[in-house]
Amino acid sequence: MTNRIFYTKPSITQLETDYATDAAATGWGAHCYDYINRFERDFKTYLGCGFAIATSSCTGAMHMGLAALGVGEGDDVILADTNWVATVSPIVHLGAKPVFVDVLPDSWCIDPGEVERHITPKTKAIIATHLYGNLCDMDALLEIGKRRGIPVIEDAAEAVGSVWNGRRAGSMGAFGTFSFHGTKTLTTGEGGMFVTNDAALYERVLTLSNHGRARGQTKQFWPDAIGFKYKMSNIQAAIGCAQLERIEELVARKRAILAAYMVRLSALPGISMNPEYSGTINGAWMPTAVFHPSTGTTREMMQQAFEAANIDARVFFYPLSSLSMFEDRPENVNAWSIPGRAINLPSYHDMSEADIDRVAATLLDVAAGRIYHNSTALRQSV
């Protein structure tokens, strides 16, 4: 049996080990925030934004950011139907209503036209999720937000290293959130980051993040509001500092893996992968293959083939509106159609060329006989 190819795993070197060891040995008492402060400082510098708060998760960062914007009962928040549940959970926890809209067929990110169509007087915020490293159309979304007086939030959980016309993903909206889960390009094991250029919003989130204790409060253990406990540990931040020193290397390797897949699958008609349009850089967190409906290739066929080949493969996110906890079933054609003919491909930093060959060959085997017979027609239809 060949070795199993995992869908993702982190790149941990001696640098991460050394920093984590130092944090465990010395990062207590007066030094308990040293690596956290450093990580926040270095991350905001990398991103090119004014303020950053390290958190226990991207979900926690989103929860606090939405709360600081005043999202609550009676409010609507627009987001893409194609999303992981972590993006919608804070909306529900705050008592607001998620409004699921369709995604674009090429980037799989939120459709600005559908955003505009679903805005009502109840709309409190728009969340732009940069899916799998792909970028939302931020020019269109920010224009809508400015014209309609609605904050645009960037869910950049999967988009470290992605750039939109010279600006890094997460740095453009009212606030941005990042994930440093163990599967992500930059990891702290678990963890996240809240970022913003709005000083007042930063102060509100900073207060919320510390159990409601305001930075200027002189009374010890005196909260000024009911807050949250979504803090990152100093040891996690130490790992993050090391990862951030290697960020260009980490992103470059992810991009190289996506490019390698594209080369190997380029002769296969009826398939599309993560796009990179003029003026953008795709951080390439998760290479994804989407088959044209006319190929007949399904998610289940690909899952079975990969399992037989001892390869992990992740399914494309199911539409949030398909989940049992939500009653609305909007006609979001792309969000409902794409998952049934898509698959996330393995991508981790020490993948070998042979590993990439094996994954690509398995995908080619699945497609063989179903699309080669009609390659010319398929090229014309996609």
PDB file of N, CA and C in Angstrom, residues 119-175:
ATOM      1  N   ILE A 119     -30.099  43.801  -0.608  1.00  0.00           N
ATOM      2  CA  ILE A 119     -30.010  44.834   0.420  1.00  0.00           C
ATOM      3  C   ILE A 119     -31.397  45.389   0.734  1.00  0.00           C
ATOM      4  N   THR A 120     -31.687  45.516   2.020  1.00  0.00           N
ATOM      5  CA  THR A 120     -32.932  46.101   2.507  1.00  0.00           C
ATOM      6  C   THR A 120     -32.591  47.082   3.627  1.00  0.00           C
ATOM      7  N   PRO A 121     -33.576  47.809   4.140  1.00  0.00           N
ATOM      8  CA  PRO A 121     -33.298  48.691   5.285  1.00  0.00           C
ATOM      9  C   PRO A 121     -32.775  47.954   6.516  1.00  0.00           C
ATOM     10  N   LYS A 122     -32.944  46.638   6.558  1.00  0.00           N
ATOM     11  CA  LYS A 122     -32.473  45.858   7.699  1.00  0.00           C
ATOM     12  C   LYS A 122     -31.012  45.412   7.566  1.00  0.00           C
ATOM     13  N   THR A 123     -30.430  45.610   6.396  1.00  0.00           N
ATOM     14  CA  THR A 123     -29.072  45.117   6.160  1.00  0.00           C
ATOM     15  C   THR A 123     -28.063  45.898   6.991  1.00  0.00           C
ATOM     16  N   LYS A 124     -27.356  45.184   7.862  1.00  0.00           N
ATOM     17  CA  LYS A 124     -26.409  45.815   8.777  1.00  0.00           C
ATOM     18  C   LYS A 124     -24.964  45.647   8.309  1.00  0.00           C
ATOM     19  N   ALA A 125     -24.674  44.572   7.557  1.00  0.00           N
ATOM     20  CA  ALA A 125     -23.301  44.326   7.125  1.00  0.00           C
ATOM     21  C   ALA A 125     -23.299  43.361   5.952  1.00  0.00           C
ATOM     22  N   ILE A 126     -22.193  43.379   5.209  1.00  0.00           N
ATOM     23  CA  ILE A 126     -21.942  42.457   4.095  1.00  0.00           C
ATOM     24  C   ILE A 126     -20.621  41.753   4.399  1.00  0.00           C
ATOM     25  N   ILE A 127     -20.641  40.416   4.348  1.00  0.00           N
ATOM     26  CA  ILE A 127     -19.408  39.658   4.579  1.00  0.00           C
ATOM     27  C   ILE A 127     -18.904  39.105   3.256  1.00  0.00           C
ATOM     28  N   ALA A 128     -17.668  39.429   2.940  1.00  0.00           N
ATOM     29  CA  ALA A 128     -17.008  38.946   1.724  1.00  0.00           C
ATOM     30  C   ALA A 128     -16.003  37.868   2.116  1.00  0.00           C
ATOM     31  N   THR A 129     -16.315  36.622   1.797  1.00  0.00           N
ATOM     32  CA  THR A 129     -15.423  35.509   2.119  1.00  0.00           C
ATOM     33  C   THR A 129     -14.536  35.202   0.919  1.00  0.00           C
ATOM     34  N   HIS A 130     -13.231  35.306   1.129  1.00  0.00           N
ATOM     35  CA  HIS A 130     -12.255  34.982   0.083  1.00  0.00           C
ATOM     36  C   HIS A 130     -12.023  33.466   0.105  1.00  0.00           C
ATOM     37  N   LEU A 131     -12.788  32.757  -0.688  1.00  0.00           N
ATOM     38  CA  LEU A 131     -12.872  31.304  -0.593  1.00  0.00           C
ATOM     39  C   LEU A 131     -11.635  30.605  -1.141  1.00  0.00           C
ATOM     40  N   TYR A 132     -11.032  29.736  -0.318  1.00  0.00           N
ATOM     41  CA  TYR A 132      -9.907  28.883  -0.713  1.00  0.00           C
ATOM     42  C   TYR A 132      -8.690  29.690  -1.196  1.00  0.00           C
ATOM     43  N   GLY A 133      -8.639  30.967  -0.863  1.00  0.00           N
ATOM     44  CA  GLY A 133      -7.578  31.845  -1.353  1.00  0.00           C
ATOM     45  C   GLY A 133      -8.007  32.695  -2.532  1.00  0.00           C
ATOM     46  N   ASN A 134      -9.132  32.335  -3.172  1.00  0.00           N
ATOM     47  CA  ASN A 134      -9.696  33.147  -4.248  1.00  0.00           C
ATOM     48  C   ASN A 134     -10.191  34.471  -3.676  1.00  0.00           C
ATOM     49  N   LEU A 135     -10.233  35.501  -4.510  1.00  0.00           N
ATOM     50  CA  LEU A 135     -10.582  36.830  -4.035  1.00  0.00           C
ATOM     51  C   LEU A 135     -11.961  37.267  -4.475  1.00  0.00           C
ATOM     52  N   CYS A 136     -12.700  37.855  -3.546  1.00  0.00           N
ATOM     53  CA  CYS A 136     -13.959  38.515  -3.893  1.00  0.00           C
ATOM     54  C   CYS A 136     -13.661  39.756  -4.730  1.00  0.00           C
ATOM     55  N   ASP A 137     -14.655  40.222  -5.463  1.00  0.00           N
ATOM     56  CA  ASP A 137     -14.530  41.459  -6.241  1.00  0.00           C
ATOM     57  C   ASP A 137     -14.659  42.627  -5.267  1.00  0.00           C
ATOM     58  N   MET A 138     -13.542  43.007  -4.659  1.00  0.00           N
ATOM     59  CA  MET A 138     -13.585  44.015  -3.606  1.00  0.00           C
ATOM     60  C   MET A 138     -13.914  45.403  -4.127  1.00  0.00           C
ATOM     61  N   ASP A 139     -13.534  45.730  -5.352  1.00  0.00           N
ATOM     62  CA  ASP A 139     -13.890  47.041  -5.901  1.00  0.00           C
ATOM     63  C   ASP A 139     -15.405  47.197  -5.944  1.00  0.00           C
ATOM     64  N   ALA A 140     -16.084  46.185  -6.466  1.00  0.00           N
ATOM     65  CA  ALA A 140     -17.540  46.238  -6.580  1.00  0.00           C
ATOM     66  C   ALA A 140     -18.204  46.247  -5.209  1.00  0.00           C
ATOM     67  N   LEU A 141     -17.724  45.404  -4.301  1.00  0.00           N
ATOM     68  CA  LEU A 141     -18.342  45.299  -2.982  1.00  0.00           C
ATOM     69  C   LEU A 141     -18.137  46.562  -2.157  1.00  0.00           C
ATOM     70  N   LEU A 142     -16.933  47.120  -2.202  1.00  0.00           N
ATOM     71  CA  LEU A 142     -16.674  48.339  -1.441  1.00  0.00           C
ATOM     72  C   LEU A 142     -17.456  49.518  -2.003  1.00  0.00           C
ATOM     73  N   GLU A 143     -17.655  49.538  -3.310  1.00  0.00           N
ATOM     74  CA  GLU A 143     -18.464  50.606  -3.917  1.00  0.00           C
ATOM     75  C   GLU A 143     -19.917  50.487  -3.459  1.00  0.00           C
ATOM     76  N   ILE A 144     -20.431  49.275  -3.428  1.00  0.00           N
ATOM     77  CA  ILE A 144     -21.802  49.057  -2.952  1.00  0.00           C
ATOM     78  C   ILE A 144     -21.914  49.486  -1.493  1.00  0.00           C
ATOM     79  N   GLY A 145     -20.946  49.044  -0.682  1.00  0.00           N
ATOM     80  CA  GLY A 145     -20.981  49.381   0.726  1.00  0.00           C
ATOM     81  C   GLY A 145     -20.930  50.875   0.979  1.00  0.00           C
ATOM     82  N   LYS A 146     -20.062  51.572   0.245  1.00  0.00           N
ATOM     83  CA  LYS A 146     -19.943  53.023   0.410  1.00  0.00           C
ATOM     84  C   LYS A 146     -21.212  53.727  -0.028  1.00  0.00           C
ATOM     85  N   ARG A 147     -21.762  53.316  -1.166  1.00  0.00           N
ATOM     86  CA  ARG A 147     -22.960  53.963  -1.705  1.00  0.00           C
ATOM     87  C   ARG A 147     -24.179  53.715  -0.841  1.00  0.00           C
ATOM     88  N   ARG A 148     -24.263  52.524  -0.245  1.00  0.00           N
ATOM     89  CA  ARG A 148     -25.438  52.173   0.548  1.00  0.00           C
ATOM     90  C   ARG A 148     -25.232  52.367   2.050  1.00  0.00           C
ATOM     91  N   GLY A 149     -24.035  52.797   2.442  1.00  0.00           N
ATOM     92  CA  GLY A 149     -23.770  53.036   3.854  1.00  0.00           C
ATOM     93  C   GLY A 149     -23.742  51.777   4.697  1.00  0.00           C
ATOM     94  N   ILE A 150     -23.196  50.686   4.132  1.00  0.00           N
ATOM     95  CA  ILE A 150     -23.163  49.399   4.813  1.00  0.00           C
ATOM     96  C   ILE A 150     -21.719  48.911   4.893  1.00  0.00           C
ATOM     97  N   PRO A 151     -21.230  48.551   6.079  1.00  0.00           N
ATOM     98  CA  PRO A 151     -19.844  48.079   6.181  1.00  0.00           C
ATOM     99  C   PRO A 151     -19.653  46.743   5.468  1.00  0.00           C
ATOM    100  N   VAL A 152     -18.528  46.637   4.779  1.00  0.00           N
ATOM    101  CA  VAL A 152     -18.122  45.389   4.131  1.00  0.00           C
ATOM    102  C   VAL A 152     -17.028  44.756   4.987  1.00  0.00           C
ATOM    103  N   ILE A 153     -17.236  43.519   5.375  1.00  0.00           N
ATOM    104  CA  ILE A 153     -16.314  42.783   6.239  1.00  0.00           C
ATOM    105  C   ILE A 153     -15.613  41.721   5.398  1.00  0.00           C
ATOM    106  N   GLU A 154     -14.323  41.554   5.618  1.00  0.00           N
ATOM    107  CA  GLU A 154     -13.577  40.531   4.891  1.00  0.00           C
ATOM    108  C   GLU A 154     -13.325  39.305   5.768  1.00  0.00           C
ATOM    109  N   ASP A 155     -13.892  38.203   5.361  1.00  0.00           N
ATOM    110  CA  ASP A 155     -13.566  36.908   5.962  1.00  0.00           C
ATOM    111  C   ASP A 155     -12.387  36.359   5.168  1.00  0.00           C
ATOM    112  N   ALA A 156     -11.188  36.637   5.674  1.00  0.00           N
ATOM    113  CA  ALA A 156      -9.964  36.233   4.986  1.00  0.00           C
ATOM    114  C   ALA A 156      -9.332  35.016   5.654  1.00  0.00           C
ATOM    115  N   ALA A 157     -10.166  34.189   6.252  1.00  0.00           N
ATOM    116  CA  ALA A 157      -9.683  33.000   6.969  1.00  0.00           C
ATOM    117  C   ALA A 157      -8.747  32.163   6.112  1.00  0.00           C
ATOM    118  N   GLU A 158      -9.048  32.096   4.812  1.00  0.00           N
ATOM    119  CA  GLU A 158      -8.316  31.212   3.906  1.00  0.00           C
ATOM    120  C   GLU A 158      -7.433  31.985   2.922  1.00  0.00           C
ATOM    121  N   ALA A 159      -7.218  33.266   3.193  1.00  0.00           N
ATOM    122  CA  ALA A 159      -6.637  34.120   2.153  1.00  0.00           C
ATOM    123  C   ALA A 159      -5.345  34.811   2.544  1.00  0.00           C
ATOM    124  N   VAL A 160      -4.590  34.273   3.509  1.00  0.00           N
ATOM    125  CA  VAL A 160      -3.256  34.823   3.763  1.00  0.00           C
ATOM    126  C   VAL A 160      -2.428  34.706   2.482  1.00  0.00           C
ATOM    127  N   GLY A 161      -1.841  35.797   2.061  1.00  0.00           N
ATOM    128  CA  GLY A 161      -1.030  35.799   0.843  1.00  0.00           C
ATOM    129  C   GLY A 161      -1.771  36.242  -0.406  1.00  0.00           C
ATOM    130  N   SER A 162      -3.090  36.355  -0.338  1.00  0.00           N
ATOM    131  CA  SER A 162      -3.859  36.826  -1.495  1.00  0.00           C
ATOM    132  C   SER A 162      -3.855  38.351  -1.538  1.00  0.00           C
ATOM    133  N   VAL A 163      -3.787  38.899  -2.765  1.00  0.00           N
ATOM    134  CA  VAL A 163      -3.659  40.352  -2.937  1.00  0.00           C
ATOM    135  C   VAL A 163      -4.633  40.827  -4.012  1.00  0.00           C
ATOM    136  N   TRP A 164      -5.357  41.901  -3.710  1.00  0.00           N
ATOM    137  CA  TRP A 164      -6.297  42.508  -4.647  1.00  0.00           C
ATOM    138  C   TRP A 164      -5.778  43.887  -5.050  1.00  0.00           C
ATOM    139  N   ASN A 165      -5.301  44.011  -6.281  1.00  0.00           N
ATOM    140  CA  ASN A 165      -4.836  45.294  -6.804  1.00  0.00           C
ATOM    141  C   ASN A 165      -3.914  46.025  -5.817  1.00  0.00           C
ATOM    142  N   GLY A 166      -2.921  45.306  -5.317  1.00  0.00           N
ATOM    143  CA  GLY A 166      -1.920  45.899  -4.446  1.00  0.00           C
ATOM    144  C   GLY A 166      -2.261  45.918  -2.971  1.00  0.00           C
ATOM    145  N   ARG A 167      -3.465  45.502  -2.610  1.00  0.00           N
ATOM    146  CA  ARG A 167      -3.868  45.497  -1.199  1.00  0.00           C
ATOM    147  C   ARG A 167      -4.112  44.055  -0.750  1.00  0.00           C
ATOM    148  N   ARG A 168      -3.585  43.717   0.399  1.00  0.00           N
ATOM    149  CA  ARG A 168      -3.705  42.349   0.875  1.00  0.00           C
ATOM    150  C   ARG A 168      -5.126  42.043   1.340  1.00  0.00           C
ATOM    151  N   ALA A 169      -5.569  40.829   1.081  1.00  0.00           N
ATOM    152  CA  ALA A 169      -6.875  40.382   1.543  1.00  0.00           C
ATOM    153  C   ALA A 169      -6.971  40.587   3.051  1.00  0.00           C
ATOM    154  N   GLY A 170      -8.103  41.117   3.485  1.00  0.00           N
ATOM    155  CA  GLY A 170      -8.329  41.383   4.897  1.00  0.00           C
ATOM    156  C   GLY A 170      -8.062  42.807   5.313  1.00  0.00           C
ATOM    157  N   SER A 171      -7.371  43.579   4.458  1.00  0.00           N
ATOM    158  CA  SER A 171      -6.968  44.940   4.832  1.00  0.00           C
ATOM    159  C   SER A 171      -7.878  46.022   4.266  1.00  0.00           C
ATOM    160  N   MET A 172      -8.923  45.623   3.522  1.00  0.00           N
ATOM    161  CA  MET A 172      -9.698  46.610   2.767  1.00  0.00           C
ATOM    162  C   MET A 172     -11.046  46.955   3.372  1.00  0.00           C
ATOM    163  N   GLY A 173     -11.670  46.024   4.073  1.00  0.00           N
ATOM    164  CA  GLY A 173     -13.012  46.237   4.591  1.00  0.00           C
ATOM    165  C   GLY A 173     -13.030  46.986   5.917  1.00  0.00           C
ATOM    166  N   ALA A 174     -14.229  47.102   6.506  1.00  0.00           N
ATOM    167  CA  ALA A 174     -14.364  47.724   7.822  1.00  0.00           C
ATOM    168  C   ALA A 174     -13.505  46.985   8.833  1.00  0.00           C
ATOM    169  N   PHE A 175     -13.467  45.664   8.708  1.00  0.00           N
ATOM    170  CA  PHE A 175     -12.496  44.851   9.430  1.00  0.00           C
ATOM    171  C   PHE A 175     -12.299  43.550   8.671  1.00  0.00           C
TER     172      PHE A 175
END
